[in-house]
Coordinates of C-alpha atoms in Angstrom, one line a residue:
M1 CA 127.5 68.8 84.5
F2 CA 128.0 71.8 86.7
A3 CA 126.8 75.4 86.4
L4 CA 128.6 78.8 86.8
S5 CA 127.5 82.4 87.1
N6 CA 128.3 84.9 84.4
K7 CA 131.2 86.3 86.5
D8 CA 132.7 82.9 87.1
L9 CA 132.3 82.0 83.4
Q10 CA 134.1 85.1 82.4
A11 CA 136.9 84.4 84.9
R12 CA 137.2 80.8 83.6
Y13 CA 137.7 81.9 80.0
E14 CA 140.1 84.7 81.0
A15 CA 142.2 82.1 82.8
M16 CA 142.2 79.9 79.7
S17 CA 143.1 82.7 77.3
L18 CA 146.4 81.1 76.3
N19 CA 144.6 77.9 75.2
I20 CA 141.4 79.3 73.8
N21 CA 140.6 82.3 71.6
I22 CA 137.1 83.0 73.0
N23 CA 136.1 86.1 74.9
V24 CA 133.1 86.1 77.2
E25 CA 131.7 89.6 77.2
P26 CA 129.9 90.9 80.3
K27 CA 126.9 91.9 78.2
G28 CA 126.2 88.2 77.4
Y29 CA 128.1 87.7 74.1
L30 CA 130.8 85.3 73.0
S31 CA 133.4 86.5 70.5
Y32 CA 136.8 85.7 69.3
R33 CA 139.7 87.6 70.9
D34 CA 141.8 88.4 67.8
S35 CA 140.8 90.5 64.8
K36 CA 140.9 87.7 62.2
P37 CA 137.9 87.5 59.8
L38 CA 135.0 85.6 61.1
F39 CA 132.8 83.2 59.2
G40 CA 129.2 82.6 60.1
I41 CA 126.4 80.3 59.0
R42 CA 122.7 80.7 59.7
L43 CA 120.4 77.8 60.0
D44 CA 116.7 77.9 60.6
V45 CA 115.5 76.1 63.7
P46 CA 112.7 73.7 62.8
S47 CA 109.4 74.1 64.5
E48 CA 108.8 70.3 65.3
G49 CA 110.2 68.9 68.5
P50 CA 111.9 65.8 67.1
K51 CA 113.6 67.8 64.3
V52 CA 114.9 70.3 67.0
A53 CA 116.3 67.3 69.0
L54 CA 118.0 66.1 65.7
L55 CA 119.5 69.5 65.1
A56 CA 120.9 69.6 68.7
Y57 CA 122.3 66.1 68.0
S58 CA 123.9 67.3 64.7
L59 CA 125.8 70.0 66.6
L60 CA 127.3 67.3 68.7
A61 CA 127.8 64.9 65.8
F62 CA 129.8 67.4 63.8
E63 CA 133.0 66.3 65.6
G64 CA 132.3 62.6 65.1
D65 CA 132.6 60.3 68.1
D66 CA 135.1 62.5 69.9
F67 CA 132.8 64.6 72.2
C68 CA 135.2 66.6 74.5
G69 CA 132.6 68.3 76.6
A70 CA 130.8 71.5 76.0
L71 CA 129.6 74.8 77.3
L72 CA 125.9 75.8 77.1
W73 CA 125.3 79.4 78.2
F74 CA 121.8 80.8 78.5
T75 CA 121.8 84.6 77.9
S76 CA 118.1 85.3 77.5
W77 CA 115.2 83.1 78.5
D78 CA 112.4 85.5 79.4
I79 CA 111.0 85.9 75.9
G80 CA 107.5 85.3 74.7
T81 CA 104.4 84.0 76.5
P82 CA 104.9 83.7 80.3
Q83 CA 102.9 80.5 80.5
I84 CA 105.2 78.8 77.9
E85 CA 108.4 80.3 79.4
R86 CA 107.4 79.0 82.9
C87 CA 107.1 75.6 81.5
G88 CA 110.5 75.7 79.8
L89 CA 112.1 77.1 82.9
K90 CA 110.5 74.4 85.1
L91 CA 112.0 71.7 82.7
L92 CA 115.4 73.4 82.9
E93 CA 115.2 73.7 86.7
Q94 CA 114.4 70.0 87.1
M95 CA 117.1 68.9 84.7
R96 CA 119.7 71.0 86.6
R97 CA 118.5 69.6 89.9
G98 CA 119.3 66.1 88.6
Y99 CA 123.0 67.2 88.7
G100 CA 122.7 68.8 92.1
V101 CA 122.6 72.3 90.6
T102 CA 120.5 74.4 93.0
P103 CA 121.2 78.0 91.9
S104 CA 118.6 79.5 89.5
V105 CA 119.4 80.0 85.9
E106 CA 119.5 83.7 86.6
N107 CA 122.4 83.2 89.1
A108 CA 124.2 80.4 87.2
P109 CA 123.2 80.4 83.5
A110 CA 126.3 78.6 82.2
Q111 CA 126.4 74.8 82.1
F112 CA 129.6 72.7 81.4
F113 CA 129.3 69.1 80.3
R114 CA 131.9 66.4 80.7
T115 CA 133.2 64.2 77.9
D116 CA 130.7 61.4 79.0
E117 CA 127.7 63.7 78.9
S118 CA 127.0 64.1 75.2
V119 CA 123.4 63.0 75.5
D120 CA 122.9 65.3 78.5
A121 CA 124.3 68.2 76.4
Q122 CA 121.9 67.4 73.6
A123 CA 118.9 67.3 76.0
F124 CA 119.9 70.7 77.5
L125 CA 120.6 72.2 74.1
T126 CA 117.2 71.2 72.9
L127 CA 115.5 73.6 75.4
P128 CA 116.7 76.9 74.0
L129 CA 116.0 75.7 70.5
I130 CA 112.4 74.7 71.3
F131 CA 111.6 77.6 73.5
G132 CA 113.3 80.3 71.5
W133 CA 115.8 81.4 74.1
D134 CA 119.1 83.1 73.4
A135 CA 121.9 80.7 74.2
Y136 CA 125.5 79.8 73.2
F137 CA 126.7 76.3 72.7
M138 CA 130.4 75.6 72.3
P139 CA 131.7 72.0 72.1
H140 CA 135.2 71.8 73.5
G141 CA 137.9 70.8 71.1
T142 CA 136.2 72.4 68.2
R143 CA 136.8 75.7 66.5
Y144 CA 133.2 77.0 66.4
F145 CA 130.3 78.1 68.6
A146 CA 126.6 78.1 68.0
Y147 CA 124.4 81.0 68.9
A148 CA 120.7 80.3 69.2
R149 CA 118.5 83.3 68.8
Q150 CA 114.9 83.9 69.9
N151 CA 113.9 84.6 66.2
G152 CA 114.4 80.9 65.3
S153 CA 117.8 81.3 63.9
L154 CA 120.9 79.4 64.8
F155 CA 124.3 80.9 63.9
L156 CA 127.5 78.8 63.7
V157 CA 130.5 81.0 64.1
T158 CA 134.2 80.3 63.5
D159 CA 137.4 82.1 62.9
Q160 CA 138.7 79.5 60.5
E161 CA 137.6 79.3 56.9
E162 CA 138.3 75.6 56.7
V163 CA 135.9 74.9 59.7
S164 CA 133.3 77.1 58.0
Q165 CA 133.5 75.1 54.8
K166 CA 133.2 71.8 56.8
L167 CA 130.1 73.2 58.7
L168 CA 128.5 74.3 55.4
A169 CA 129.0 70.8 53.9
F170 CA 127.9 69.0 57.1
F171 CA 124.7 71.1 57.3
E172 CA 124.0 71.2 53.6
K173 CA 120.6 69.5 53.8
R174 CA 119.5 72.2 56.3
H175 CA 120.1 75.0 53.6
P176 CA 122.7 77.0 55.5
V177 CA 123.1 80.7 54.7
P178 CA 126.5 82.4 55.1
E179 CA 125.8 85.0 57.7
L180 CA 127.2 86.3 61.0
P181 CA 125.0 87.3 63.9
S182 CA 124.4 91.1 63.9
Y183 CA 126.6 91.8 66.9
L184 CA 129.5 90.2 65.2
R185 CA 128.8 91.7 61.8
S186 CA 129.1 95.2 63.3
A187 CA 132.4 94.3 65.0
Q188 CA 133.7 92.9 61.7
Q189 CA 132.9 96.1 59.8
T190 CA 135.0 98.1 62.2
L191 CA 138.2 96.1 61.4

């Protein structure tokens, strides 16, 4: 695992623009570059820790045994009660130090995970789901990204209807609702 600043993250995705259709916006949003219709699914994040860890695992398990690495990008983590947030940030800080990452999450909020770090990605992904932070999770090799919101919602976004249908079927027991995050809904209405 390694961490990048927002500026470095944006530059990395701009350099990969021929291979990937994702845009990293300076205001802290992921979007698709072209103007194709987008498909979104909203899931409620459970309130129990073990169920949250299972949801994080499910996002990794969607692709089967072929974990190709992932991006986890924290965009807002200073939400809620300071005593609880300090606890979450301390956990995150110590986890990052285990990989030799010394910059703070403020200076390097994006984490990249290698193909052999699926459990590591799950552990890191569990934090924003438990603490209600805004974060993006994008498994490499897939055609979707997940957007965790502080309000307890998790959005799965894709630009392919087939992937959307697979996500709906895969997460059927979690009662998915077809819905895009508000920032993408407004962008879709202008098309």
